[in-house]
PDB file of C-alpha atoms in Angstrom:
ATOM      1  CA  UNK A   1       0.000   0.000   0.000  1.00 95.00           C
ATOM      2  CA  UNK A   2       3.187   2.291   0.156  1.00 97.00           C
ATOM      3  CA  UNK A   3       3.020   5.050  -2.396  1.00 97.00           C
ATOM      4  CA  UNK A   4       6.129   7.577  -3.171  1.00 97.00           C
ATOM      5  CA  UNK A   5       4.951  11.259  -1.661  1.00 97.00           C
ATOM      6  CA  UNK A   6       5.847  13.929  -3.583  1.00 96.00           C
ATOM      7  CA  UNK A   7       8.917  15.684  -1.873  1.00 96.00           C
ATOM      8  CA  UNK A   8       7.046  19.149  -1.863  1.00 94.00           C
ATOM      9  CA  UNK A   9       4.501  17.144   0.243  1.00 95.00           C
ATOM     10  CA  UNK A  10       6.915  15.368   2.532  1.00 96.00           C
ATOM     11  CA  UNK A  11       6.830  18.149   5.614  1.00 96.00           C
ATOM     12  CA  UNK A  12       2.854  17.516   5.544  1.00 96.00           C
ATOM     13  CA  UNK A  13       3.600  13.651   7.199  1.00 97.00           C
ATOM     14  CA  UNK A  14       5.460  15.490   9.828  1.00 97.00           C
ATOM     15  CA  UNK A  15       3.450  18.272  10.633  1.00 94.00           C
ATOM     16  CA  UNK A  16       0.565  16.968  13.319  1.00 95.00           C
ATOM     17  CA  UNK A  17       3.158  15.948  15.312  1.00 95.00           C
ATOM     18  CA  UNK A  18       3.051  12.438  15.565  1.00 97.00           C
ATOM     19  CA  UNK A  19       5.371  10.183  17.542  1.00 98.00           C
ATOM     20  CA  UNK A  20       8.383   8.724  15.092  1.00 98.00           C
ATOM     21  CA  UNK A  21      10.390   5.903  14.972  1.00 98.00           C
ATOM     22  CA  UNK A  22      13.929   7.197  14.294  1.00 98.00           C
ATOM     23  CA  UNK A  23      16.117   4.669  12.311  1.00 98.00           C
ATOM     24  CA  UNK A  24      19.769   4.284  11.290  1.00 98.00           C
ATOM     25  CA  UNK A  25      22.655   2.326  10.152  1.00 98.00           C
ATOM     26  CA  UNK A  26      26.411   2.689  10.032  1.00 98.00           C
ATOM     27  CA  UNK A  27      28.299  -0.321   8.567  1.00 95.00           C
ATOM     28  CA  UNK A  28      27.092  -3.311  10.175  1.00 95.00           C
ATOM     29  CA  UNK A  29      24.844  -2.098  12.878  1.00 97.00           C
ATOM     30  CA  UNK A  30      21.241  -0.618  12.721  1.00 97.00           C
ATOM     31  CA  UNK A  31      19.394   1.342  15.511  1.00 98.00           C
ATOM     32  CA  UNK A  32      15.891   2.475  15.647  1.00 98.00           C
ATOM     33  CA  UNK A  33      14.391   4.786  18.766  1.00 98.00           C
ATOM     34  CA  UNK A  34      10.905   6.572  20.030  1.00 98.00           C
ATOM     35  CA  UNK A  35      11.133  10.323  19.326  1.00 97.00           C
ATOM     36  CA  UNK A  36       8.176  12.705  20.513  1.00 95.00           C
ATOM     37  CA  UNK A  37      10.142  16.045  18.667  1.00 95.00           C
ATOM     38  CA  UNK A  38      10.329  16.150  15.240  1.00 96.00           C
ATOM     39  CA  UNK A  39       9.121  18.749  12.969  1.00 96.00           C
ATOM     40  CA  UNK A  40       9.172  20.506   9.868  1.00 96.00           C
ATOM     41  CA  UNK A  41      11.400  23.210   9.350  1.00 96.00           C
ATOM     42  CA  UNK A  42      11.226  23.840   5.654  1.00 95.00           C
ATOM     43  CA  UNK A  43       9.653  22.833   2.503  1.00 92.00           C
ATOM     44  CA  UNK A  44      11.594  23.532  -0.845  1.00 90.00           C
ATOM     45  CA  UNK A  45      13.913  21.550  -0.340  1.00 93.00           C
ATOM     46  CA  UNK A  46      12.042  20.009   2.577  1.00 96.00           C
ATOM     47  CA  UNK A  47      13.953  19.859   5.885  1.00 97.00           C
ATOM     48  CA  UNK A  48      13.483  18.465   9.001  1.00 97.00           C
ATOM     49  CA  UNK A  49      14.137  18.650  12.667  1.00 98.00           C
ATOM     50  CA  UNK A  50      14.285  15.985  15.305  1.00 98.00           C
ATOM     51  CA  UNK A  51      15.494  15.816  18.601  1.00 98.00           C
ATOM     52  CA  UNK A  52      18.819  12.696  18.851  1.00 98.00           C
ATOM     53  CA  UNK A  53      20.398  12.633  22.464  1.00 97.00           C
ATOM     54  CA  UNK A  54      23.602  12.945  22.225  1.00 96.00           C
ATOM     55  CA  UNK A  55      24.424  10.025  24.179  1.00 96.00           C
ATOM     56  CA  UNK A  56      22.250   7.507  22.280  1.00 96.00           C
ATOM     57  CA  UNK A  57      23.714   4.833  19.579  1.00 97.00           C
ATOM     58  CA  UNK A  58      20.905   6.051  17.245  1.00 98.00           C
ATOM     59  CA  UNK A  59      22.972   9.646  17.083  1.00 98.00           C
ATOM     60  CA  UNK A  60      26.339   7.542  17.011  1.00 98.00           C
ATOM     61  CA  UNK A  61      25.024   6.035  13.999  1.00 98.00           C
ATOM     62  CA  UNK A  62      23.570   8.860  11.960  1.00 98.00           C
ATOM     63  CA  UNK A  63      26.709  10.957  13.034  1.00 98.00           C
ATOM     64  CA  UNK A  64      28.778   7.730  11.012  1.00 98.00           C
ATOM     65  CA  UNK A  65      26.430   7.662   8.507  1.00 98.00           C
ATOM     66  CA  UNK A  66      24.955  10.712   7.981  1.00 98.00           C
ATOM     67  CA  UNK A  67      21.443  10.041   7.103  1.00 98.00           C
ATOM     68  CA  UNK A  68      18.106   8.934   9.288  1.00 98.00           C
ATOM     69  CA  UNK A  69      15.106   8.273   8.445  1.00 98.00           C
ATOM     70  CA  UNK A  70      11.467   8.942  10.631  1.00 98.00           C
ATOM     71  CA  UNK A  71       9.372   6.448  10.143  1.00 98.00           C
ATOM     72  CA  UNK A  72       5.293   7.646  11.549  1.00 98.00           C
ATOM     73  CA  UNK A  73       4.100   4.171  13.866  1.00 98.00           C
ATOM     74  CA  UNK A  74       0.656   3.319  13.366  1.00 98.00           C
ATOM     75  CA  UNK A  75      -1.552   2.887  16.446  1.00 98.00           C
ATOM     76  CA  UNK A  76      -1.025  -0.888  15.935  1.00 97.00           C
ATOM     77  CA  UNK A  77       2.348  -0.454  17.086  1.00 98.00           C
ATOM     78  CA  UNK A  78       2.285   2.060  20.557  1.00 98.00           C
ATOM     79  CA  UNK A  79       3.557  -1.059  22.398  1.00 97.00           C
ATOM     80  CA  UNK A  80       6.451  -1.454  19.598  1.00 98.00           C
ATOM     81  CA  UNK A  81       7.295   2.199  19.832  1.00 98.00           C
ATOM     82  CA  UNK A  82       7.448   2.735  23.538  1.00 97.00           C
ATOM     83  CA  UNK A  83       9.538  -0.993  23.715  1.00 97.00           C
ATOM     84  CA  UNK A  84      12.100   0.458  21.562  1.00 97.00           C
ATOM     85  CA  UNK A  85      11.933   3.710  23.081  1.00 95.00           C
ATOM     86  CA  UNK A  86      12.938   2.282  26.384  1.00 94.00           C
ATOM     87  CA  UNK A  87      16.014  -0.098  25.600  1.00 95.00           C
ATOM     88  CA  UNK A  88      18.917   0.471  23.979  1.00 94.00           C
ATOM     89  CA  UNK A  89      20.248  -0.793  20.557  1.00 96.00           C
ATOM     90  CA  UNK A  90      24.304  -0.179  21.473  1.00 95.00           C
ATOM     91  CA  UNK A  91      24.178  -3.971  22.987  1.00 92.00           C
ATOM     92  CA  UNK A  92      20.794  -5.427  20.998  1.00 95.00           C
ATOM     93  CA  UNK A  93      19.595  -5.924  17.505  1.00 96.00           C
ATOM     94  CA  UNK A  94      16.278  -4.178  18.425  1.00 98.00           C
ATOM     95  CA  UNK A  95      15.095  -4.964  14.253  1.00 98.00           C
ATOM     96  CA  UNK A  96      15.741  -8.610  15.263  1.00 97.00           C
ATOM     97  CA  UNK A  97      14.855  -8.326  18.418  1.00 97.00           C
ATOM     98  CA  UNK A  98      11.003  -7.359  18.180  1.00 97.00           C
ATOM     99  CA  UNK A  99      10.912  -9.123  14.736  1.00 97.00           C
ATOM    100  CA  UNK A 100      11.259  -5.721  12.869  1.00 98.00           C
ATOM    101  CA  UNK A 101      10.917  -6.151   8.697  1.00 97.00           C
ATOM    102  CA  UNK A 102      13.015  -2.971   7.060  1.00 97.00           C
ATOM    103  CA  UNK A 103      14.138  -2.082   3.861  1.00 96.00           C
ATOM    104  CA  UNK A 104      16.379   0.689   2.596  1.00 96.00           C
ATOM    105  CA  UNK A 105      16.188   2.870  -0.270  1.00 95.00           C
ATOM    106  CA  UNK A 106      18.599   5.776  -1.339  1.00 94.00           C
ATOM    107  CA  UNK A 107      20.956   6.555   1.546  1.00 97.00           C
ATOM    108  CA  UNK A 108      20.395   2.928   3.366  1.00 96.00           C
ATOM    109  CA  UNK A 109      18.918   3.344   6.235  1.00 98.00           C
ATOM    110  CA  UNK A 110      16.106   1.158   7.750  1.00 98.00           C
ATOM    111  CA  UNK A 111      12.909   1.990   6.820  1.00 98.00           C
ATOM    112  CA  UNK A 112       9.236   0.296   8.464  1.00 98.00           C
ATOM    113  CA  UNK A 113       6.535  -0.133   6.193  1.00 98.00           C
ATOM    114  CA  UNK A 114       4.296  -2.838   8.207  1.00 97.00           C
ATOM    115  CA  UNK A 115       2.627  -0.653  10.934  1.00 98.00           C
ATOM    116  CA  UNK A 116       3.470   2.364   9.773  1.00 98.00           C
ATOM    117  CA  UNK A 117       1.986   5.157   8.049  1.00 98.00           C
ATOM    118  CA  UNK A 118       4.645   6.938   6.425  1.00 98.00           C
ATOM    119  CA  UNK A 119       8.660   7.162   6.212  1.00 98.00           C
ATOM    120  CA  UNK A 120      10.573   9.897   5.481  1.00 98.00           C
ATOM    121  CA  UNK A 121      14.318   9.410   4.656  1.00 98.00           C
ATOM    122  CA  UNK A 122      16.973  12.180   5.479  1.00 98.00           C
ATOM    123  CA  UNK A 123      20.300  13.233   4.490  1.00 98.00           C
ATOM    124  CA  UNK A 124      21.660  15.285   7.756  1.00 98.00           C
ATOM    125  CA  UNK A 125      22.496  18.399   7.434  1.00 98.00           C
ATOM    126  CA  UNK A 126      25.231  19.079  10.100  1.00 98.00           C
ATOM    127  CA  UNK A 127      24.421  22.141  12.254  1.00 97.00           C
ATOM    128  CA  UNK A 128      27.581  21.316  14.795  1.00 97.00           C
ATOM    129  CA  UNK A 129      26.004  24.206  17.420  1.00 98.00           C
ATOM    130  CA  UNK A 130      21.661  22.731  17.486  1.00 98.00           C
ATOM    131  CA  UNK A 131      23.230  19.060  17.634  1.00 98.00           C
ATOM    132  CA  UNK A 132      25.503  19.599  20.605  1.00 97.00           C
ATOM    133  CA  UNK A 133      23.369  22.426  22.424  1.00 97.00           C
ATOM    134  CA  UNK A 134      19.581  21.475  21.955  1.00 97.00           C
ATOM    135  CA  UNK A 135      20.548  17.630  20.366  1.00 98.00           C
ATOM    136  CA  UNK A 136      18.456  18.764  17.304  1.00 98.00           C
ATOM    137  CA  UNK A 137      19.477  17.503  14.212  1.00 98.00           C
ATOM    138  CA  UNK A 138      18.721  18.335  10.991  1.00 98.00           C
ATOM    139  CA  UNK A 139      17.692  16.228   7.899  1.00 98.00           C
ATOM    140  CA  UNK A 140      17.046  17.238   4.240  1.00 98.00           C
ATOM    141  CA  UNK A 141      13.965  15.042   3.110  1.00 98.00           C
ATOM    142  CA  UNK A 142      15.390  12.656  -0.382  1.00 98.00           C
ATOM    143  CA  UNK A 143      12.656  10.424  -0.144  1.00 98.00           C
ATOM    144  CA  UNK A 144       9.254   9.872   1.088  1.00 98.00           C
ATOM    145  CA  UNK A 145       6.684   7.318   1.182  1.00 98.00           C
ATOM    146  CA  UNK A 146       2.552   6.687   2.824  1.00 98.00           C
ATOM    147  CA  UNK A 147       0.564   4.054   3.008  1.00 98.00           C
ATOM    148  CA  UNK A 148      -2.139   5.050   0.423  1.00 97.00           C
ATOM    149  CA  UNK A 149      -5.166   3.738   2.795  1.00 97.00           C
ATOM    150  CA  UNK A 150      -3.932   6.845   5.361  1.00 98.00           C
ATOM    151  CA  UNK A 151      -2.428   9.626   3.258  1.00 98.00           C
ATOM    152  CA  UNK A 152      -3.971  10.094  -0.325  1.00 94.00           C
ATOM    153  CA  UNK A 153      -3.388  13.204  -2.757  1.00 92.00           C
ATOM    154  CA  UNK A 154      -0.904  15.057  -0.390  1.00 94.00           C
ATOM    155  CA  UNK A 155      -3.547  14.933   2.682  1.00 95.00           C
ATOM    156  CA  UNK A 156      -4.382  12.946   5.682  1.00 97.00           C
ATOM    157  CA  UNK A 157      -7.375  10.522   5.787  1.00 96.00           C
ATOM    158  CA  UNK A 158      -8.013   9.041   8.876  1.00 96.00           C
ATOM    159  CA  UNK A 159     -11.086   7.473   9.337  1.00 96.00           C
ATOM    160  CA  UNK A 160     -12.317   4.156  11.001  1.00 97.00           C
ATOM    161  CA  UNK A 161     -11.583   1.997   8.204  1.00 96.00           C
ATOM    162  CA  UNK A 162      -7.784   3.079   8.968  1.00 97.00           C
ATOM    163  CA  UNK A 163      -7.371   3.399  12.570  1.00 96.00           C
ATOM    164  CA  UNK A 164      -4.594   0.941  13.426  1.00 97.00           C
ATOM    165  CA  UNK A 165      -2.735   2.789  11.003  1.00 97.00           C
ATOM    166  CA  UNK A 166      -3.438   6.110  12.507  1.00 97.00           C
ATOM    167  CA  UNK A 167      -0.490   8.047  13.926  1.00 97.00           C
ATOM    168  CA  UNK A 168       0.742   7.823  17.486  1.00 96.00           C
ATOM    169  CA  UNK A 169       1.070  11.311  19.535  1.00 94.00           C
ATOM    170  CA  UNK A 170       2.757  11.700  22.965  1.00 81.00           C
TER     171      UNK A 170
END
C-alpha cells in the first residue's frame, strides 16, 4: 500500500506531530528509537528537525552515517514504539529483536513499512552548534513514502476503516 509522496509534500507527514520511529545504520549495525520532537522546518527543499540525544547509539550512527530516516508508527504499534523507546540498541539488535521487517532505499537506512503510516528518509544536514546544544538535528527530506489507505493526494485521511494505522502522539 506504500506510495512515493511527492517531496514538496513530505513536511505535511510530519506536521501533526506524531510520535516517530527514528532509524539508522552505520556499517554493520542498525538502531531504531521513540522520538516525541520532530518537525518541519522547511519545505523547498524540505527539511526536518528531530530531537537525537547525544548520548544515544541512534545519534552515534547517523553521526557515522549521515542520514536517518522517521518512520510515523501506526496505532497498531504504541507497544512497539514505547519498547524500543525504552532499551537500547548499542548492545541489541532491536530490528531482530522485536521481529522488525526494514528495507532501505537511497541513503540505506532502515525503513518500516508494516505498521506504519509513512517514512521519510533524510540526508543530515550538520548544524555542529543545534546538535551539541539542543541535540536537534537536521535532515534534508530525499525520499518519502505513505501508506495510500492513510495519506492520499498530499492529505491525511483518517477514518475508522484506517485506525490501526493512525499516527501515534505523545
Amino acid at each position: 500500500h506504500f506510495r512515493p509522496v511527492a517531496l514538496e509534500h513530505a513536511s505535511r507527514l510530519v506536521n501533526h506531530g506524531p510520535t516517530v520511529l527514528v532509524t539508522s545504520a552505520a556499517g554493520k549495525r542498525r538502531n531504531v528509537m521513540a522520538a516525541a520532537w520532530s518537525m518541519p522546518v522547511e519545505f523547498t527543499p524540505p527539511r526536518i528537525a528531530v530531537v537525537i540525544d547525544k548520548r544515544t547509539f541512534t545519534r552515534e550512527l547517523v553521526m557515522a552515517s549521515g542520514a536517518f530516516g522517521l518512520c510515523l508508527p501506526g496505532t497498531a504499534l504504541v507497544d512497539l514504539t514505547y519498547a524500543v523507546g525504552n532499551e537500547s540498541g548499542r548492545d541489541v539488535d532491536k530490528f531482530a529483536r522485536h521481529r522488525i521487517d526494514a528495507t532501505t532505499r537511497t541513503l540505506g537506512v532502515p525503513l518500516i513499512e508494516a505498521g506504519c503510516a509513512a517514512w521519510l528518509e533524510c540526508r543530515l544536514i550538520r548544524e555542529p552548534h543545534a546538535e551539541d546544544a539542543y541535540d536537534t538535528c537536521f535532515g534534508e527530506v530525499v525520499a518519502a513514502a505513505a501508506d495510500s489507505r492513510v495519506f492520499v493526494n498530499g492529505r491525511w485521511r483518517f477514518d475508522e476503516s484506517n485506525r490501526a494505522l493512525q499516527t501515534i502522539h505523545h
